[in-house]
Short mmCIF file of C-alpha atoms in Angstrom, two decimals:
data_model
loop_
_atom_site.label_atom_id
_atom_site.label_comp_id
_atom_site.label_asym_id
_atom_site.label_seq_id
_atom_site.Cartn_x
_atom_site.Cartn_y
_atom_site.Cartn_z
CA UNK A 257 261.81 -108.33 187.79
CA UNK A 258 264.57 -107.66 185.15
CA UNK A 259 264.48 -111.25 184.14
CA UNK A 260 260.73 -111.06 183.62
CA UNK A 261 260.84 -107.92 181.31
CA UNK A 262 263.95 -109.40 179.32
CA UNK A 263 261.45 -111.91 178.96
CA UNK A 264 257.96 -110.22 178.27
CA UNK A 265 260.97 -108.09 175.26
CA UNK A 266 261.81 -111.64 173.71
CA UNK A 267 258.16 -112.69 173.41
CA UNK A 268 256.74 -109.73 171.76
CA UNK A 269 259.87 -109.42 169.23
CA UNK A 270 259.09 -112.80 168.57
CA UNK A 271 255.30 -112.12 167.70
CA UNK A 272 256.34 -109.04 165.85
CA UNK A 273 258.45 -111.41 163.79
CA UNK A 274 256.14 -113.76 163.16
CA UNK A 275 253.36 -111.46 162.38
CA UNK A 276 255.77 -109.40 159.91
CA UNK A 277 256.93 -112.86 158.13
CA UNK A 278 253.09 -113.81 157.26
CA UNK A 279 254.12 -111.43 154.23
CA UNK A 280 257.34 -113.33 152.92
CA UNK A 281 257.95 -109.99 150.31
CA UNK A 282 259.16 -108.78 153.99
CA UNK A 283 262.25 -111.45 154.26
CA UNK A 284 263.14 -111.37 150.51
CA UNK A 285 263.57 -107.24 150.56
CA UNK A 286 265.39 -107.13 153.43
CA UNK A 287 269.48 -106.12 153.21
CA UNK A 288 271.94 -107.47 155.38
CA UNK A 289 274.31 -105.29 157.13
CA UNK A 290 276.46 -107.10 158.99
CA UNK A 291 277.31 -110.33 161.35
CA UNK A 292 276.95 -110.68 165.38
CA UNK A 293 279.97 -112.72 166.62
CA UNK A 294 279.59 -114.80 163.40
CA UNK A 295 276.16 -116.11 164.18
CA UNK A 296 273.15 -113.64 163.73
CA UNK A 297 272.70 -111.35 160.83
CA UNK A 298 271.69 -107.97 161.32
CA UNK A 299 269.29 -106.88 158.08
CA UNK A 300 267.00 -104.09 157.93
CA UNK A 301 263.93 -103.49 156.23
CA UNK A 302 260.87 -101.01 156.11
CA UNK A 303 259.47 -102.89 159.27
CA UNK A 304 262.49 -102.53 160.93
CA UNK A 305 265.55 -104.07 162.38
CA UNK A 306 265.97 -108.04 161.97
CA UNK A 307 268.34 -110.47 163.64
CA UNK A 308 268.33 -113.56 161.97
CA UNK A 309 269.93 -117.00 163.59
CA UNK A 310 271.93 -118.65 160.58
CA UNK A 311 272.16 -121.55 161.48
CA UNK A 312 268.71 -122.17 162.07
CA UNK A 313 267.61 -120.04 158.74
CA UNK A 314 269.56 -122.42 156.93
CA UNK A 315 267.87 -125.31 158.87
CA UNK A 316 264.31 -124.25 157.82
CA UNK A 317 265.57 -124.27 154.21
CA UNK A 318 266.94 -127.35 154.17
CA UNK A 319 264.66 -129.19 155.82
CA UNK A 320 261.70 -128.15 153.00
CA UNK A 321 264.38 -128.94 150.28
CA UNK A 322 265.21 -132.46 151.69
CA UNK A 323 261.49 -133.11 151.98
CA UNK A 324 260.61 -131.75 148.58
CA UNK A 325 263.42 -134.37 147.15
CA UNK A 326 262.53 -136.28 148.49
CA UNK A 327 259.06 -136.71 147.66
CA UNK A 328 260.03 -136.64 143.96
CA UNK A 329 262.84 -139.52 144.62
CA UNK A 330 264.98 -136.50 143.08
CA UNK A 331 267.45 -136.79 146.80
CA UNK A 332 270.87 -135.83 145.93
CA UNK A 333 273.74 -138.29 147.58
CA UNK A 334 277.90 -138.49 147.77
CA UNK A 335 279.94 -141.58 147.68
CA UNK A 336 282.19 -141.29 150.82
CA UNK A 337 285.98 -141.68 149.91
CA UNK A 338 286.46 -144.38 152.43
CA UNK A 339 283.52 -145.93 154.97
CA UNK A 340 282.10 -144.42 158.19
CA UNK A 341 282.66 -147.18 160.49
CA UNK A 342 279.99 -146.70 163.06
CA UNK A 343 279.44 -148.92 166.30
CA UNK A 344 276.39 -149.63 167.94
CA UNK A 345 274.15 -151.22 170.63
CA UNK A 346 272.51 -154.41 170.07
CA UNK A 347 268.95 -152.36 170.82
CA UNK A 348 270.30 -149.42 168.02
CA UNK A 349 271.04 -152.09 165.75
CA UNK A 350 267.24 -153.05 166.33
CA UNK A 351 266.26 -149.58 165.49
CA UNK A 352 268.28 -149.04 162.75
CA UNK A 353 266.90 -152.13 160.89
CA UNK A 354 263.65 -150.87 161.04
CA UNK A 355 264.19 -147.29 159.40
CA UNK A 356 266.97 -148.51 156.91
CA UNK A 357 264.94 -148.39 154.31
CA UNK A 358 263.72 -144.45 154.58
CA UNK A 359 267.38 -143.20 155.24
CA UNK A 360 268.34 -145.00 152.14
CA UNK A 361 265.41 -143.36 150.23
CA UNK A 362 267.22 -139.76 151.90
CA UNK A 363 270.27 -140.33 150.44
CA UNK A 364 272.27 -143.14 152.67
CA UNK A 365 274.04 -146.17 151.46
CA UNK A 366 274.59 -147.99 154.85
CA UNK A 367 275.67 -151.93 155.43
CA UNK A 368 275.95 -153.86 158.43
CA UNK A 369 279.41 -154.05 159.04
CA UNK A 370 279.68 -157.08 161.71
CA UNK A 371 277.37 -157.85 164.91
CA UNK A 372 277.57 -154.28 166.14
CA UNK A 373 278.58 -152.03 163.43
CA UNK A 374 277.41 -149.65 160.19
CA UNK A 375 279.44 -148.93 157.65
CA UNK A 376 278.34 -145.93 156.02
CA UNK A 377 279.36 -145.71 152.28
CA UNK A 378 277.44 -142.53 151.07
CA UNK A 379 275.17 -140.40 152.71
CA UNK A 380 273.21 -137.21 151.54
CA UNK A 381 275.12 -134.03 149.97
CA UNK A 382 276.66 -131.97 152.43
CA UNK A 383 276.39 -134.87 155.92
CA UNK A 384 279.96 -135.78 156.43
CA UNK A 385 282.46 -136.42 158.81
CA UNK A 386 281.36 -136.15 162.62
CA UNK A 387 277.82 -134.39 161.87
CA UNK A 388 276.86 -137.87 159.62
CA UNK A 389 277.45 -140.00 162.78
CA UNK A 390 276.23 -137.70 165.04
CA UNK A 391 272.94 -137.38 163.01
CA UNK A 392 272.73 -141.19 162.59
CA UNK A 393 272.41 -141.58 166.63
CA UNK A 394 270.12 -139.04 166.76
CA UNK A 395 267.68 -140.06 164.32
CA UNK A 396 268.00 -143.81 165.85
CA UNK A 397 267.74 -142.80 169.33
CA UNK A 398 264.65 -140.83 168.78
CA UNK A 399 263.19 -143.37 166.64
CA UNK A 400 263.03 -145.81 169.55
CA UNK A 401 260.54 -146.94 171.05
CA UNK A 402 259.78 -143.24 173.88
CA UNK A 403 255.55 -144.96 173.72
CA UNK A 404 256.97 -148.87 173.94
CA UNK A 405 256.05 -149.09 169.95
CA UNK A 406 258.23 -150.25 167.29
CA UNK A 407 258.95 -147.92 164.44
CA UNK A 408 257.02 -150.02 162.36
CA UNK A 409 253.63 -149.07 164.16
CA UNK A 410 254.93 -145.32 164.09
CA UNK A 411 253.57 -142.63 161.21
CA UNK A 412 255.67 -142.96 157.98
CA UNK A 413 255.85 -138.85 157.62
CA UNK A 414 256.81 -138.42 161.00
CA UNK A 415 259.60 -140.94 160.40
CA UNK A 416 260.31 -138.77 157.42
CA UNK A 417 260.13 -135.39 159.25
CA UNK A 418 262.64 -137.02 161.93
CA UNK A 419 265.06 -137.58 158.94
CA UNK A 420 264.85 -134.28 157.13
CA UNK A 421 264.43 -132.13 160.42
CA UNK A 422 268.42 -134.21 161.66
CA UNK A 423 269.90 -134.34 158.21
CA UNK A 424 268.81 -130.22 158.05
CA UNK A 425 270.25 -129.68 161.62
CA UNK A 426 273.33 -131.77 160.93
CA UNK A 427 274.22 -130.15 157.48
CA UNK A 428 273.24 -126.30 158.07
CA UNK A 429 275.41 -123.51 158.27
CA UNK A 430 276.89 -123.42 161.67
CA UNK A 431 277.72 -120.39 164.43
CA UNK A 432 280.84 -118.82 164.44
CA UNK A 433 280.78 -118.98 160.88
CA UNK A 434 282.00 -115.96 159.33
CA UNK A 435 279.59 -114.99 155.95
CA UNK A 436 279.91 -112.69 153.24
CA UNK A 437 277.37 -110.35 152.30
CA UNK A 438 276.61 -111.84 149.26
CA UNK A 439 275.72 -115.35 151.20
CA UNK A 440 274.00 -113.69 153.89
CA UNK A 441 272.08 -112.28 150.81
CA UNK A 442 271.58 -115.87 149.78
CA UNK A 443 270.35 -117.07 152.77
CA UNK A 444 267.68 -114.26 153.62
CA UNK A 445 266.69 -115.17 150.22
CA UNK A 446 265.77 -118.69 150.51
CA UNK A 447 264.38 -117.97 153.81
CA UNK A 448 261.95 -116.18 152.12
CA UNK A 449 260.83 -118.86 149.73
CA UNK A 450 260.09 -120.96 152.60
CA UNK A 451 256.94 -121.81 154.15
CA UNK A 452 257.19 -121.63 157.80
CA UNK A 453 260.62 -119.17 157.94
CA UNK A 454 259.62 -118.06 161.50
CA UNK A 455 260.89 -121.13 162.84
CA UNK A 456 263.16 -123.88 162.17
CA UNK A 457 261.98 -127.77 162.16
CA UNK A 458 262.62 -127.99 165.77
CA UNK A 459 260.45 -125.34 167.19
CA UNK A 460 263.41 -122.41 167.95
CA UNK A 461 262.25 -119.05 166.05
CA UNK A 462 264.57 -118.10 163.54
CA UNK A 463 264.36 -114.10 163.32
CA UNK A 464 263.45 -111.33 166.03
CA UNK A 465 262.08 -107.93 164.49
CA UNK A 466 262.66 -104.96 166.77
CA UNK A 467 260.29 -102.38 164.71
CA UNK A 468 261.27 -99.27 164.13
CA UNK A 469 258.39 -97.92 166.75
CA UNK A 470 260.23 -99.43 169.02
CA UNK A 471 263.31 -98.18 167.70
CA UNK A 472 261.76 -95.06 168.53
CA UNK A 473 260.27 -95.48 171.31
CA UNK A 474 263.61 -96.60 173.19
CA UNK A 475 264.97 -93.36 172.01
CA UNK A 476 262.30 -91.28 172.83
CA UNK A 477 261.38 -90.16 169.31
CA UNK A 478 257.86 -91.17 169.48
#
């Protein structure tokens, strides 16, 4: 029974959230006050208190900044000092052929590096190191064929979404990442210029709102 009204809590903070995002003035005037454990920032506004996930804040901005560069051919790029060497399976290699061009229209410069093997020479601003490979096999294994179809036959934007949404993930601000106040200022600000900054590409919500009824109400004020 506990469980359940943990639950039923989570669900209608995350409506409240929602419903107090619809006006985005909401995220931009709200003032950060500290960090949990180096992951969620505590803010608080005239709705009430707000505990925003970094990591995935600074997903959802990303992701509509890759996409917007995208669309303009404006995507921003960075020569790796020496080439990702990356192996992989004759069916990956399959994959990989048929979305090489879009990643190289997000920002990758990638050659076939023998039978079984990418070498990665530049790769969007910001994807580097273990993320970039990790974020490669990602976007290749879900780009294969889950209905039987080859990418080809798949939707272009979706293919594009796929992209942004893993280069985002890959390249956002992580947890256990100490910030200071004025990039936790930063971030709640570009949150705010977003257009869905309830919720990340991926579905997880971004921000709980515990209003300051129910401040009160926990308190027995009201």
């Amino acid at each position: 029974m506990a469980g359940y009204s943990t639950e039923v809590a989570s669900s209608t903070a995350r409506v409240e959230a929602e419903q107090a995002a619809a006006n985005l003035n909401h995220l931009g005037s709200l003032k950060p006050l500290a960090q949990l454990r180096e992951s969620f920032i505590l803010a608080s506004g005239d709705d009430g208190l707000w505990i925003i996930d970094q990591h995935v804040a600074h997903e959802r901005v990303l992701f509509e900044k890759i996409l917007r560069d995208r669309q303009v051919e404006r995507v921003q790029r960075q020569r790796l000092l020496m080439p990702l060497l990356v192996e992989l399976r004759p069916w990956q290699m399959v994959v990989f052929a048929q979305i090489a061009d879009e990643l190289e229209r997000n920002g990758f410069e990638v050659e076939p590096f023998g039978p079984h093997t990418l070498a990665v020479k530049a790769a969007p601003v910001g994807l580097e190191g273990t993320e970039l490979e990790r974020m490669l096999a990602e976007v290749i294994e879900q780009s294969s064929t889950e209905s039987g179809k080859s990418e080809q036959n798949q939707d272009l934007s979706t293919l594009r979404s796929r992209i942004a949404a893993s280069i985002a993930c890959h390249s956002a601000i992580k947890v256990n990442t100490a910030l200071d106040p004025v990039r936790m200022e930063w971030l709640l600000l570009e949150l705010a210029k977003t257009s869905h900054p309830t919720s990340c590409p991926h579905g997880r919500p971004i921000a709980l709102l515990y209003s300051w009824k129910d401040i009160q109400r926990a308190f027995h004020r009201i």
